[in-house]
Every structure is written in structure tokens, then in C-alpha cells.
Short mmCIF file of C-alpha atoms and ligand atoms in Angstrom, two decimals:
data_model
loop_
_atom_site.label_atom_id
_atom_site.label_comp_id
_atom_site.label_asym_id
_atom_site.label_seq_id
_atom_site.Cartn_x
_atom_site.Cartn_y
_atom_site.Cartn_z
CA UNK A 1 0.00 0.00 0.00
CA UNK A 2 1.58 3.64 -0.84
CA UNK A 3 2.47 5.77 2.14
CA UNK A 4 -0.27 8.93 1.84
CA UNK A 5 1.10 11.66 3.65
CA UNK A 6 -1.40 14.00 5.15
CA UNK A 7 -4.23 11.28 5.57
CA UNK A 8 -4.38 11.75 9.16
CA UNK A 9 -2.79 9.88 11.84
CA UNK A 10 -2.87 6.01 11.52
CA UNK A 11 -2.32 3.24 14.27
CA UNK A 12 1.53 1.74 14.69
CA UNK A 13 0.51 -1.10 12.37
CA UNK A 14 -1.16 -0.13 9.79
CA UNK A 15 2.25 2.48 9.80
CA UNK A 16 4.38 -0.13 9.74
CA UNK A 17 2.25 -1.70 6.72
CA UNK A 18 2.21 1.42 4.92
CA UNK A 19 6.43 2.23 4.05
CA UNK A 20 7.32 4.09 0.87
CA UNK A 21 7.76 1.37 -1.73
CA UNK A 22 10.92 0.94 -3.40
CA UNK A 23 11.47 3.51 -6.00
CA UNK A 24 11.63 1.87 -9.55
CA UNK A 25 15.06 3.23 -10.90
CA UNK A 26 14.82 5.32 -14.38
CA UNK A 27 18.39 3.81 -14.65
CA UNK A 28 18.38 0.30 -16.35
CA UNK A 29 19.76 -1.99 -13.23
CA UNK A 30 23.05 -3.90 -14.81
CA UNK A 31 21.57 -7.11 -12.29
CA UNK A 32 18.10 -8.65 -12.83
CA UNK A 33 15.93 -7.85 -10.03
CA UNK A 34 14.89 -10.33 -7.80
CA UNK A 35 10.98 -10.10 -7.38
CA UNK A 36 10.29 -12.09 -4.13
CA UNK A 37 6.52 -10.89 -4.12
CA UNK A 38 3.94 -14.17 -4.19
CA UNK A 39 1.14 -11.33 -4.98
CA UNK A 40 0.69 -8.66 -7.29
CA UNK A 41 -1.69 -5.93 -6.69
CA UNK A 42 -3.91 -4.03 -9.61
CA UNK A 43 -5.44 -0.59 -9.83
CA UNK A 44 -9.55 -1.86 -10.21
CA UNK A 45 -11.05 -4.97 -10.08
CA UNK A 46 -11.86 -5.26 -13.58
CA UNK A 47 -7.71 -5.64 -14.32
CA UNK A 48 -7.74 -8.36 -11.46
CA UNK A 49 -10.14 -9.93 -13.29
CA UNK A 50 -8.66 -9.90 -16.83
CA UNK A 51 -5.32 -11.00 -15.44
CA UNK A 52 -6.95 -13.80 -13.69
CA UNK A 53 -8.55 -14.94 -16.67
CA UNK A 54 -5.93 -14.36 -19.01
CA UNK A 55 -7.42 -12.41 -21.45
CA UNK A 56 -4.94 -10.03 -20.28
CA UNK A 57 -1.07 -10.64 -19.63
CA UNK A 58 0.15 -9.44 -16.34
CA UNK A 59 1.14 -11.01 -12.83
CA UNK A 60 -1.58 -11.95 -10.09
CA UNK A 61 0.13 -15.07 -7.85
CA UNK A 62 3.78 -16.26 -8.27
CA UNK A 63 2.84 -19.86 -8.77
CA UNK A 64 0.78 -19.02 -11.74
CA UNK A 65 3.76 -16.55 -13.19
CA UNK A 66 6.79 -14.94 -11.45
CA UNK A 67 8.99 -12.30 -13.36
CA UNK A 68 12.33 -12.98 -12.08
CA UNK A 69 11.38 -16.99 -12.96
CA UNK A 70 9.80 -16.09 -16.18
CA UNK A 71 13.28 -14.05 -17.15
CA UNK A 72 15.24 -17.21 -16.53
CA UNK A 73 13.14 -19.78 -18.40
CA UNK A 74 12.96 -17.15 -21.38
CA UNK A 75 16.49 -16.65 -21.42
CA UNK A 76 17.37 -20.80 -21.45
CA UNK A 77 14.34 -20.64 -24.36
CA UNK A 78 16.22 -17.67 -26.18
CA UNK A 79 19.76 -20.11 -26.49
CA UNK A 80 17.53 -23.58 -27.47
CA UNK A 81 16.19 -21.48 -30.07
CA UNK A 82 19.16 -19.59 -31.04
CA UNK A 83 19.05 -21.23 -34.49
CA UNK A 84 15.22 -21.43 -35.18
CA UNK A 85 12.95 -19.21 -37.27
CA UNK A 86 10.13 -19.82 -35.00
CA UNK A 87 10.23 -18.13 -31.23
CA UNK A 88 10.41 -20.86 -28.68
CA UNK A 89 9.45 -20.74 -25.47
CA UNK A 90 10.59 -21.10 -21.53
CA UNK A 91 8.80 -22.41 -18.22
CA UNK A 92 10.41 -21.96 -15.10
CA UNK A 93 10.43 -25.19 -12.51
CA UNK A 94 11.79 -25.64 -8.53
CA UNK A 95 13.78 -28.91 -10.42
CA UNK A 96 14.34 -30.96 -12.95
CA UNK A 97 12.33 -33.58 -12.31
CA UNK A 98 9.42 -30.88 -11.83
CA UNK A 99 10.16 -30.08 -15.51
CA UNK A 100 10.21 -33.79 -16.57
CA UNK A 101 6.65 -34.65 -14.45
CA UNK A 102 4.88 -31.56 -16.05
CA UNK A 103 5.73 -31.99 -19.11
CA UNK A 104 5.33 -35.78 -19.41
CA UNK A 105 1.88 -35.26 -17.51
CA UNK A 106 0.77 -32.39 -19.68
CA UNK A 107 1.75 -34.62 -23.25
CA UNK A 108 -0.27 -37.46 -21.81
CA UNK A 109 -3.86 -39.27 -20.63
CA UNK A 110 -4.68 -42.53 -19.16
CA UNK A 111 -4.31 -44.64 -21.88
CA UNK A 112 -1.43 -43.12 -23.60
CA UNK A 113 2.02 -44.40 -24.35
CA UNK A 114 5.28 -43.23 -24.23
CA UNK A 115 8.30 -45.14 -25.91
CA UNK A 116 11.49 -44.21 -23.72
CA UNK A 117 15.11 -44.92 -24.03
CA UNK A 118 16.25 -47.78 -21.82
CA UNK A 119 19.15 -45.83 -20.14
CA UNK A 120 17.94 -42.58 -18.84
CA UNK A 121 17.96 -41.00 -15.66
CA UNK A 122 16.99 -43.03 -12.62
CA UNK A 123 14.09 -40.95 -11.31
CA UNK A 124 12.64 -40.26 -14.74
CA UNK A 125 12.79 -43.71 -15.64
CA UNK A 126 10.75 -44.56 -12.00
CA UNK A 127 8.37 -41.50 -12.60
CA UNK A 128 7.40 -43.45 -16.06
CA UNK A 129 7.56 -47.07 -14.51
CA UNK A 130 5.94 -46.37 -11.31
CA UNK A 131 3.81 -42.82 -11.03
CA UNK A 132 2.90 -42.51 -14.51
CA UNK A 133 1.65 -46.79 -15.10
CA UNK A 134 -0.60 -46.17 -12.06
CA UNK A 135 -1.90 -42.90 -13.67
CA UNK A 136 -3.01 -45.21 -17.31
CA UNK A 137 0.27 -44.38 -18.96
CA UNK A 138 2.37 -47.07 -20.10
CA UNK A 139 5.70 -46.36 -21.33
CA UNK A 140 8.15 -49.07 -23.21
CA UNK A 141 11.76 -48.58 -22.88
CA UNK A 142 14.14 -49.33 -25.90
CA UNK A 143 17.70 -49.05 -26.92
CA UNK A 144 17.30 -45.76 -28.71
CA UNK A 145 20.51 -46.46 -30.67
CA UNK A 146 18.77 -48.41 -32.67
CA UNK A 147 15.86 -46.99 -35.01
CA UNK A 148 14.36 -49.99 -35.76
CA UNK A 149 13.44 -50.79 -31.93
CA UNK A 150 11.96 -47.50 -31.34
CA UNK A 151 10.54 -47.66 -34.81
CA UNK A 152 8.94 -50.84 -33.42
CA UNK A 153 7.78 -49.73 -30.18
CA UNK A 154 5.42 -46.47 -31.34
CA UNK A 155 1.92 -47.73 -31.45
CA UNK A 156 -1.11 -45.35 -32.14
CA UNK A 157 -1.18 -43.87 -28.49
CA UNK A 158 2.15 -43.38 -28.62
CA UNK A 159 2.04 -39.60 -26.90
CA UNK A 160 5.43 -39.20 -26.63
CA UNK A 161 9.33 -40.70 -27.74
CA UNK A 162 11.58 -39.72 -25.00
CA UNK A 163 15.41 -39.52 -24.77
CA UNK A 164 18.34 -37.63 -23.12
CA UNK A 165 21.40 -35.69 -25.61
CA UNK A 166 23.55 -37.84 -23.78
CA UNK A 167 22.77 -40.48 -21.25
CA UNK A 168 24.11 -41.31 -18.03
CA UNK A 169 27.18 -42.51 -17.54
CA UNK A 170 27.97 -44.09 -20.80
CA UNK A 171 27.64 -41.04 -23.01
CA UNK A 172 25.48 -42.21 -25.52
CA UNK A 173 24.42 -40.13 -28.05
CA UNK A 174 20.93 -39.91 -29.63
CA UNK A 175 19.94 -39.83 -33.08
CA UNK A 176 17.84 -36.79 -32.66
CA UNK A 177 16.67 -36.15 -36.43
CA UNK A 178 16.17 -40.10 -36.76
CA UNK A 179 14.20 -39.98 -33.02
CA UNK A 180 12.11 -36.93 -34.49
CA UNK A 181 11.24 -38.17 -37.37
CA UNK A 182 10.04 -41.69 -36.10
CA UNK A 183 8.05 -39.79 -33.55
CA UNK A 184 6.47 -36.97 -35.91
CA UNK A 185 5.31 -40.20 -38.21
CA UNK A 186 3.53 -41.82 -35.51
CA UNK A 187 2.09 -38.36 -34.66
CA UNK A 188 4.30 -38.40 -31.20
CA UNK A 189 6.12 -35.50 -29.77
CA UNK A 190 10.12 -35.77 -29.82
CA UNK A 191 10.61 -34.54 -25.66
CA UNK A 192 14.49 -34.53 -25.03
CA UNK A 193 16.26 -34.08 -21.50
CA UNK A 194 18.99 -32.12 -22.25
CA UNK A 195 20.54 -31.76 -18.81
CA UNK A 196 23.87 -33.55 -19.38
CA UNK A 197 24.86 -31.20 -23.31
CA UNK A 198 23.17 -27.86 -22.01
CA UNK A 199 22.77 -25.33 -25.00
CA UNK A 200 26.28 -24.92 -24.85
CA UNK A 201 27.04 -28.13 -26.81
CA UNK A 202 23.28 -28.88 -29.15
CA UNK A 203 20.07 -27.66 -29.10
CA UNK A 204 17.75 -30.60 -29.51
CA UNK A 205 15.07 -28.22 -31.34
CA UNK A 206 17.29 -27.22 -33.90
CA UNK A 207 17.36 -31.55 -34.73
CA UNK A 208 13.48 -31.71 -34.68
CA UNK A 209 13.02 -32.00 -30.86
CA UNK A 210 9.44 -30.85 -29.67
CA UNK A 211 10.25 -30.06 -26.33
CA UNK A 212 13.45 -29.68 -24.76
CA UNK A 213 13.80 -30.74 -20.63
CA UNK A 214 16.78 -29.79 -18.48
CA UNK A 215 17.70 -30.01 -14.74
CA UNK A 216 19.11 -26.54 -14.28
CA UNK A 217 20.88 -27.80 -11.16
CA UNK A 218 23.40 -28.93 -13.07
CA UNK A 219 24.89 -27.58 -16.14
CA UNK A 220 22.94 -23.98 -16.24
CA UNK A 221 23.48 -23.45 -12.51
CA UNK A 222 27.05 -24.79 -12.64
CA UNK A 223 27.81 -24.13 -9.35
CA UNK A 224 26.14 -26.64 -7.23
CA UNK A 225 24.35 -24.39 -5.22
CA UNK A 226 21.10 -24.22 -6.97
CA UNK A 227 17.82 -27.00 -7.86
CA UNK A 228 16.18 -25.77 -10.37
CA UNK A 229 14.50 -26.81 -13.89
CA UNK A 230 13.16 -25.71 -17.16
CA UNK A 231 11.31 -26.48 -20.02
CA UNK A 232 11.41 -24.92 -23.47
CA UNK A 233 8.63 -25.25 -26.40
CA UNK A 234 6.77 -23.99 -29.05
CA UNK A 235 3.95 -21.61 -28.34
CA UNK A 236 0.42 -24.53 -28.13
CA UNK A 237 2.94 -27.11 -26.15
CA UNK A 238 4.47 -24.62 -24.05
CA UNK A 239 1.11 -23.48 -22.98
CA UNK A 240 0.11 -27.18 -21.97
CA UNK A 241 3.24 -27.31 -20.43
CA UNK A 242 2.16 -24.55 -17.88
CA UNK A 243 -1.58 -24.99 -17.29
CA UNK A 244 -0.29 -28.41 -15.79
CA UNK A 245 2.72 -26.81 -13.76
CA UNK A 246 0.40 -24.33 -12.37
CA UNK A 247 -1.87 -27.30 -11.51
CA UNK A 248 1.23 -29.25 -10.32
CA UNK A 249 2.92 -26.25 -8.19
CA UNK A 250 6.77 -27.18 -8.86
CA UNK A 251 7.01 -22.97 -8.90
CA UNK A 252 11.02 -21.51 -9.31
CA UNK A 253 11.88 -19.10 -6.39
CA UNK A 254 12.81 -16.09 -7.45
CA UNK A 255 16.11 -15.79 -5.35
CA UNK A 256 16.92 -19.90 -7.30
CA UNK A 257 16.07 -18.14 -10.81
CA UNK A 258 18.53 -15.03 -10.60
CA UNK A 259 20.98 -17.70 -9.73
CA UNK A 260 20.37 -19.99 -12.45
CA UNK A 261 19.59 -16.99 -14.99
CA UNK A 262 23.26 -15.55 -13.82
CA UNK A 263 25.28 -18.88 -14.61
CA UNK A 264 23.76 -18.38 -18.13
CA UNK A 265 26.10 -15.95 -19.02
CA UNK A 266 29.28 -18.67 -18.21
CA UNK A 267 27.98 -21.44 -19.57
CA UNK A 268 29.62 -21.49 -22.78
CA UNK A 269 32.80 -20.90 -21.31
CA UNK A 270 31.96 -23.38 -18.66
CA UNK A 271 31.12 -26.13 -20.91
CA UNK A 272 34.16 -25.41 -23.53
CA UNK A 273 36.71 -25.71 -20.59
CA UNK A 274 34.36 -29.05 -18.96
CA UNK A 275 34.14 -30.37 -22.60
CA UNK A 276 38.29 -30.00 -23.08
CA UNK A 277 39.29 -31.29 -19.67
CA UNK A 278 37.09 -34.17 -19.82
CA UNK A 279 38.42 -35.19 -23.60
CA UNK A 280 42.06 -34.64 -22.12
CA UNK A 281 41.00 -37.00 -19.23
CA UNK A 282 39.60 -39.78 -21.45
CA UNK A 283 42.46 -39.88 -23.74
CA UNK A 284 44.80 -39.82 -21.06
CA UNK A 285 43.09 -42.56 -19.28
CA UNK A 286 42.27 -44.92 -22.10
CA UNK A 287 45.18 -46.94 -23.05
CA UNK A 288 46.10 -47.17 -19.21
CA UNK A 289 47.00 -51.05 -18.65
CA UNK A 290 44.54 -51.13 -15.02
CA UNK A 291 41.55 -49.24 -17.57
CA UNK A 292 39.26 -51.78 -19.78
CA UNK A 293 37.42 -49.14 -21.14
CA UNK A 294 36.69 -44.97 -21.41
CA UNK A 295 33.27 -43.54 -22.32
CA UNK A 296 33.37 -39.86 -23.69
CA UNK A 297 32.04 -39.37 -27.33
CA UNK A 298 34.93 -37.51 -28.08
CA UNK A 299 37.02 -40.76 -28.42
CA UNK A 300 37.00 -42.85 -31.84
CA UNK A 301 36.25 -45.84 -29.94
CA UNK A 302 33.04 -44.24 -29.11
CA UNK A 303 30.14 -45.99 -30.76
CA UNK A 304 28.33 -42.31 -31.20
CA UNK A 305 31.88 -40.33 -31.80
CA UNK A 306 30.50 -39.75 -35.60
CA UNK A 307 26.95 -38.73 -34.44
CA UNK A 308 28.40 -36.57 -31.99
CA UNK A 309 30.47 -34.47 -34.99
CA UNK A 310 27.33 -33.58 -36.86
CA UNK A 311 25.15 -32.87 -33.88
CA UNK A 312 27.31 -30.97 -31.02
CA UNK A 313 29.34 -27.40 -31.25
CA UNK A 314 32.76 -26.62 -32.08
CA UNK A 315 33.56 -31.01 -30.80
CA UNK A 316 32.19 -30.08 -27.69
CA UNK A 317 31.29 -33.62 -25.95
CA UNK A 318 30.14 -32.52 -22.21
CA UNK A 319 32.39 -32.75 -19.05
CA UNK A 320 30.79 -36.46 -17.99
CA UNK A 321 33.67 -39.10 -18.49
CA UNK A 322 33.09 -42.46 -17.45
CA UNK A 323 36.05 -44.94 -16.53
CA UNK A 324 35.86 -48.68 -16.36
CA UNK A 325 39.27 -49.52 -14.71
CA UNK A 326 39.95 -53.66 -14.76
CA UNK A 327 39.13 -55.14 -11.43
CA UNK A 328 35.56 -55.40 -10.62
CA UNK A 329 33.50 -53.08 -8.04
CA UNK A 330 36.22 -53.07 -5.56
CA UNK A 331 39.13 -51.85 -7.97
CA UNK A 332 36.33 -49.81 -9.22
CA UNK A 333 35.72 -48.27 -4.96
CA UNK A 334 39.30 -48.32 -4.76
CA UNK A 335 40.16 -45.75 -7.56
CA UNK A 336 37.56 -43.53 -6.83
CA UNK A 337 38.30 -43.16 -3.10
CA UNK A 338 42.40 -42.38 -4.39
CA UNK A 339 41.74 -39.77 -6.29
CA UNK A 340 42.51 -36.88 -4.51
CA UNK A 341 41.64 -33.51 -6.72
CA UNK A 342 38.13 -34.65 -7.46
CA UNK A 343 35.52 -35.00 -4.74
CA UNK A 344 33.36 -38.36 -4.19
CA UNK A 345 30.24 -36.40 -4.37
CA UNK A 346 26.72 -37.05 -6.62
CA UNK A 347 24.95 -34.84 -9.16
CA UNK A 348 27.54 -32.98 -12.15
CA UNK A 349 27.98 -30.10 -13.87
CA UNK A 350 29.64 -27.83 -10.82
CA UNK A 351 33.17 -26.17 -11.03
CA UNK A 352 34.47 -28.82 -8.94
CA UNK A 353 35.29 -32.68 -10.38
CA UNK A 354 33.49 -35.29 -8.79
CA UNK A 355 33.46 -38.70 -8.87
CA UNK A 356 31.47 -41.61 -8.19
CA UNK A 357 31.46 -45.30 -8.14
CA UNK A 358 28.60 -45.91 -10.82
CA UNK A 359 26.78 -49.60 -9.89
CA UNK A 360 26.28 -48.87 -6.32
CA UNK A 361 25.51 -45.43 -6.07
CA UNK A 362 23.32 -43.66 -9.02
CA UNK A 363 22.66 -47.22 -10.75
CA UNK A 364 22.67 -49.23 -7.00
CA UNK A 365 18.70 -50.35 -8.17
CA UNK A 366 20.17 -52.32 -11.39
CA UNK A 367 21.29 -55.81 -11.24
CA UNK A 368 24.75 -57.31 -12.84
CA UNK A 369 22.84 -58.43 -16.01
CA UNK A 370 20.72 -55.24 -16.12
CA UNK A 371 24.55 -53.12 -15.33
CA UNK A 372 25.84 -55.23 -18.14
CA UNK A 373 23.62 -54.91 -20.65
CA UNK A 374 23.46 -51.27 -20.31
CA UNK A 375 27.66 -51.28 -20.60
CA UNK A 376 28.16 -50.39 -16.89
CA UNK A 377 30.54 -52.43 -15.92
CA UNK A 378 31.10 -53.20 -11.98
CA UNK A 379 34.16 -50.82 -11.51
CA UNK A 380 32.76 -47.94 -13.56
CA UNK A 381 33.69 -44.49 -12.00
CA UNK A 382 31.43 -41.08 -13.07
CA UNK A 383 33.67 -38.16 -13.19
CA UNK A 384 32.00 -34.80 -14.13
CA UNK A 385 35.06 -32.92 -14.81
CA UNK A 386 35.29 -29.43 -13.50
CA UNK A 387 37.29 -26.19 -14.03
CA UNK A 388 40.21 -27.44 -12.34
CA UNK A 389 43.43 -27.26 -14.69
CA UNK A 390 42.95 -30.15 -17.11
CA UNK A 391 47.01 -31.57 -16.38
CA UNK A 392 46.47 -31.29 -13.01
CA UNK A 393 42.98 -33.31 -13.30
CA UNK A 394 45.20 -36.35 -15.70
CA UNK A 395 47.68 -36.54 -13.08
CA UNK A 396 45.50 -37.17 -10.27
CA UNK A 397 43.66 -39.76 -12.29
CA UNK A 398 46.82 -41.47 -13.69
CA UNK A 399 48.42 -41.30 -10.02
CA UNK A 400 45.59 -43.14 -8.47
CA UNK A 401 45.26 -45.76 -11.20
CA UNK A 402 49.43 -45.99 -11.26
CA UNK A 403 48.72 -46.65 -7.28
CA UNK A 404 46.22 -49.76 -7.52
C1 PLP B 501 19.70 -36.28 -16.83
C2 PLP B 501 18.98 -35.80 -15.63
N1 PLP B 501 17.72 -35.37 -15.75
C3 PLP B 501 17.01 -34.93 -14.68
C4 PLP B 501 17.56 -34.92 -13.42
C5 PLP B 501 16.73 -34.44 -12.26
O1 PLP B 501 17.09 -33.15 -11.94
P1 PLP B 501 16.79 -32.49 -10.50
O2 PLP B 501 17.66 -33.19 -9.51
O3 PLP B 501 17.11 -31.04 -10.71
O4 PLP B 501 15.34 -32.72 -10.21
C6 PLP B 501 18.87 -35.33 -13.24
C7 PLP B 501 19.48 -35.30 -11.90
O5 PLP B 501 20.55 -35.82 -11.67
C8 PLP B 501 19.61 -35.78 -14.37
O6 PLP B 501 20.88 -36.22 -14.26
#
């Protein structure tokens, strides 16, 4: 409420509730305002009204709309579409797997199906397994390497085909155009978690993606102080995509968003120096005599190291390396826990490298067959390689292997 000088004298409360407001600057502020209000007042009822309804744009209630959210999800939308004719579109969520429920719950019914890759996050691959079956949908999960599986699996309710750029920890790279087009056939949308490339390294849209999915805690935030998510779209899906978020309620805080919005501006040069380091790790750790094998697509013996050239920037792989050292789980334990520059941690995409021992930590619900035919072996370690300096990072690694 404005202070009204001259009004006549007020209690101590309704004083206290009645403060000059913050002056909005004529200057442009260099920093994005943080808006922290959950309400937005209006000058007459009939404006509260139009808002409310939507026949007129404008903020009422900051899970409906928020601006400070609304400038981060529009800024992730303005780099996914960087190379599109059409304007795509952002929606701000409190995580990634808010994005991923939203959007898989707005593209769906009871009755639908969704045809998922086999290897994809753990909690996405439970939220289609276990929340979404009970809900009607059924999803089937293929090895999305191969066209002709997913070709096989799309079905007339097939709602959605859904993959990640690059999947956890094996790095495999999808066939985008081939995954869009088998979708757009069967009249399915193409929904793509982007999480582990970021828009630093491909922008699924620009390969025929329909909706693009990322947990902003990682990549985007970079910093591993921030959950967060987002969504980006064209303008009918993006508009499903929040009518069931503000049913949902998996709102971005405002103090989160200016966070994530503010590690846009590094990204690139986050994801160059990740994407570097992690190809100088994998080469350096490859032909080691105690390492069976090295996933990072930047490698030849990568099965997607060809797909990778034609769909990612400047040979920009991402900063996830996987590292199968010989030995079994405990070798596997064993290296991790030697490693001294990189920090046994979970989640990626930070400044600092951290590692993990793969089959009991992030994939601990798989068995050994399951691990095995999904290329995991027992040792495998997850490094998401950080800013560090990239010798210093191949030293460590070597001197801990060496050290077995
Ligand atoms: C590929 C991928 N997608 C989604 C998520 C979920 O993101 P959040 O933890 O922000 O909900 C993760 C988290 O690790 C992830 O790795």
C-alpha cells in the first residue's frame, strides 16, 4: 500500500504496513531484479479480473507466473532457439524432475504411451515405470541407438518418444533427427532431456526435438548451489506445459532463478573448458594397462563419436567421463576413493570434479545383467570434470590408477 502523507494519523501497524515502496530506478539496473513478491496488486477490479482470466497478460500469484522466474526460463528458451525461425518458449520449474513430471503429464492421458530410451535417468525412468503406469500411462523402454526398436515400439497412443542428448554414464548419443522423425510419423512429440549437453554443446530443437527438458541444477546453474528446472517449447505445447505446472505447483523461487539466470552468461565458457578437460581426461586414461574401457564421445572408440560431430558445437562432448578400470567393483571403490583432486560427491555439472562409483551409487537399483547390458561395468567411476586445470585433473587420475 503507498504511504499517503497527510491522511491523518494512523495506528503503529497499519504504519508499519504502509512504508514508501521501493522507488523503480529510471536507470536500467546492470543485475536482474529479484521479485520475491507471491502477490501482485492491480489498480480496479476489472484488471484483477482480466489478469486472472488471461485475457490479459500481467502477474496476479507467483505460482501461476513470477517475473524474475519467467526471465530465466525465457532466457534458457532464447539459447535452445538460437538457431530457429520460429520463437520458442521457456517455463520456469523448482527442479528438474518438476520439468520432466509436467511436461510428461501435460503430453499425456490414461491410456497413452510413451516409448522411452532404456538408459535414462533413474528418477525419470521410476516417474514413467511407477507414477505414470498407475496414472493409465504405459511407457516401453528401448535401446534408442537403434531406429528400428523404437521404430517398433510407437503404437497409435504413442504420446510421446523420449530420450536424453547424452545419457548417463555411458555417453550415448541420440539420433535426434532419426528420433524426431520416427516420432512426428507416428504423430508423437520428440521430448528430449537435455541436462547432461546444455545449450552450450546442441540444441535438440534445432534436430526436430518438440520439447526440450533440463535439470538446471546442473549444467545452467554450474555451481552446485542451486535445484532448479526448465522447459522450453513452441507456443500450443508450451502453454500445456504450464496450465499443468500451475496445476502441479513445482514454482522456481525467485532468489533460485537469478541464480540460475546468472550462470547463463558462463555457460559457454563453462562447458568449452568441462568439454576440453574431460576429452584430455579420457584420452589420457584410455590406453592405461589397469583401464578396460573410457566412455566420452569424443574418443573414436566411441560408438556415437561420428553422431556426436554432426550434432554438437565446435567437438564439444560434455564434461561427464566415465572410466571402467579392470578389477571389478572393488578396484572400481578403490580408484575412486584415491583420487585426490576430485571430490566423491553425486549430481555434475559444478566447477568442482566429482566422482562416483557408478553400480552402487546412481545405478545401486540395477542388477549385474541389467549393469551389463546397459555397458556399466562393476568398476565404472562417473567423473563430471570441472574447471580445475585439465594436467592437473590427468595426473591425479593417472596417479591413483598408477597406485592400484
Ligand atoms: C539427466 C537428468 N535429468 C534430470 C535430473 C533431475 O534433476 P533435478 O535433480 O534437478 O530434479 C537429473 C538429476 O541428476 C539428471 O541427471
Amino acid at each position: 500500500m503507498p504511504h499517503t502523507p497527510g491522511s491523518g494519523p494512523v495506528g503503529e501497524n497499519t504504519r508499519a504496513l504502509s512504508l514508501p515502496e521501493a522507488p523503480v530506478p529510471a536507470e536500467r539496473p546492470l543485475r536482474m531484479p529479484v521479485y520475491r513478491a507471491t502477490t501482485y496488486a492491480f489498480d480496479t477490479s476489472q484488471e484483477f479480473a482480466d489478469v486472472m482470466s488471461g485475457s490479459q497478460d500481467g502477474y496476479s500469484y507467483a505460482r501461476i507466473d513470477s517475473p524474475t522466474a519467467d526471465a530465466f526460463a525465457s532466457a534458457v528458451a532464447a539459447l535452445e532457439g538460437a538457431g530457429l525461425d520460429e520463437t520458442v518458449h521457456g517455463q520456469p520449474f523448482s527442479s528438474g524432475m518438476g520439468a520432466l513430471s509436467t511436461v510428461l503429464m501435460a503430453l499425456t492421458e490414461a491410456g497413452a504411451h510413451v516409448v522411452a530410451a532404456r538408459s535414462i535417468y533413474g528418477n525419470t525412468y521410476s516417474l514413467l515405470d511407477g507414477l505414470l503406469r498407475r496414472f493409465g500411462v504405459s511407457t516401453d523402454f528401448v535401446d534408442v541407438t537403434d531406429p528400428d526398436a523404437v521404430r517398433a515400439a510407437v503404437r497409435p497412443e504413442t504420446r510421446v518418444v523420449f530420450t536424453e542428448t547424452l545419457s548417463n554414464p555411458t555417453m550415448t548419443v541420440s539420433d535426434l533427427p532419426a528420433l524426431a522423425q520416427i516420432a512426428h510419423e507416428a504423430g508423437a512429440r520428440l521430448v528430449v532431456d537435455s541436462t547432461f549437453a546444455s545449450p552450450a554443446i546442441c540444441r535438440p530443437m534445432e534436430f526436430g526435438a518438440d520439447v526440450v527438458v533440463h535439470s538446471a541444477t546442473k549444467y545452467i546453474g554450474g555451481h552446485s548451489d542451486t535445484t532448479g528446472g526448465v522447459a522450453v517449447a513452441g507456443r500450443d505445447l508450451i502453454d500445456r506445459v504450464r496450465a499443468t505446472r500451475v496445476d502441479l505447483g513445482p514454482c522456481l523461487a525467485p532468489d533460485e532463478a537469478y541464480l540460475l539466470h546468472r550462470g547463463l552468461e558462463t555457460l559457454p565458457l563453462r562447458v568449452a573448458r568441462q568439454s576440453e578437460s574431460a576429452a584430455a581426461l579420457a584420452a589420457a586414461l584410455e590406453d592405461h594397462p589397469a583401464v578396460e574401457r573410457v566412455d566420452h564421445p569424443s574418443l573414436s572408440s566411441h560408438p556415437q563419436h561420428a553422431l556426436a560431430g554432426k550434432l554438437f558445437d565446435q567437438g564439444r562432448c560434455g564434461g561427464i567421463v566415465t572410466v571402467h578400470p579392470k578389477g571389478g567393483r572393488d578396484a572400481g571403490m578403490a580408484f575412486a576413493d584415491r583420487l585426490r583432486l576430485s571430490t566423491i560427491a553425486p549430481s555434475l555439472g559444478g566447477t568442482h570434479t566429482l566422482a562416483g562409483h557408478v553400480p552402487t551409487t546412481t545405478h545401486r537399483t540395477m542388477n549385474e545383467a541389467e549393469l551389463g547390458a546397459a555397458g556399466i561395468s562393476p568398476g565404472a567411476v562417473r567423473f563430471s570434470v570441472g574447471l580445475e586445470d585439465p594436467q592437473d585433473l590427468v595426473d591425479d587420475a593417472l596417479r591413483a590408477l598408477d597406485n592400484g
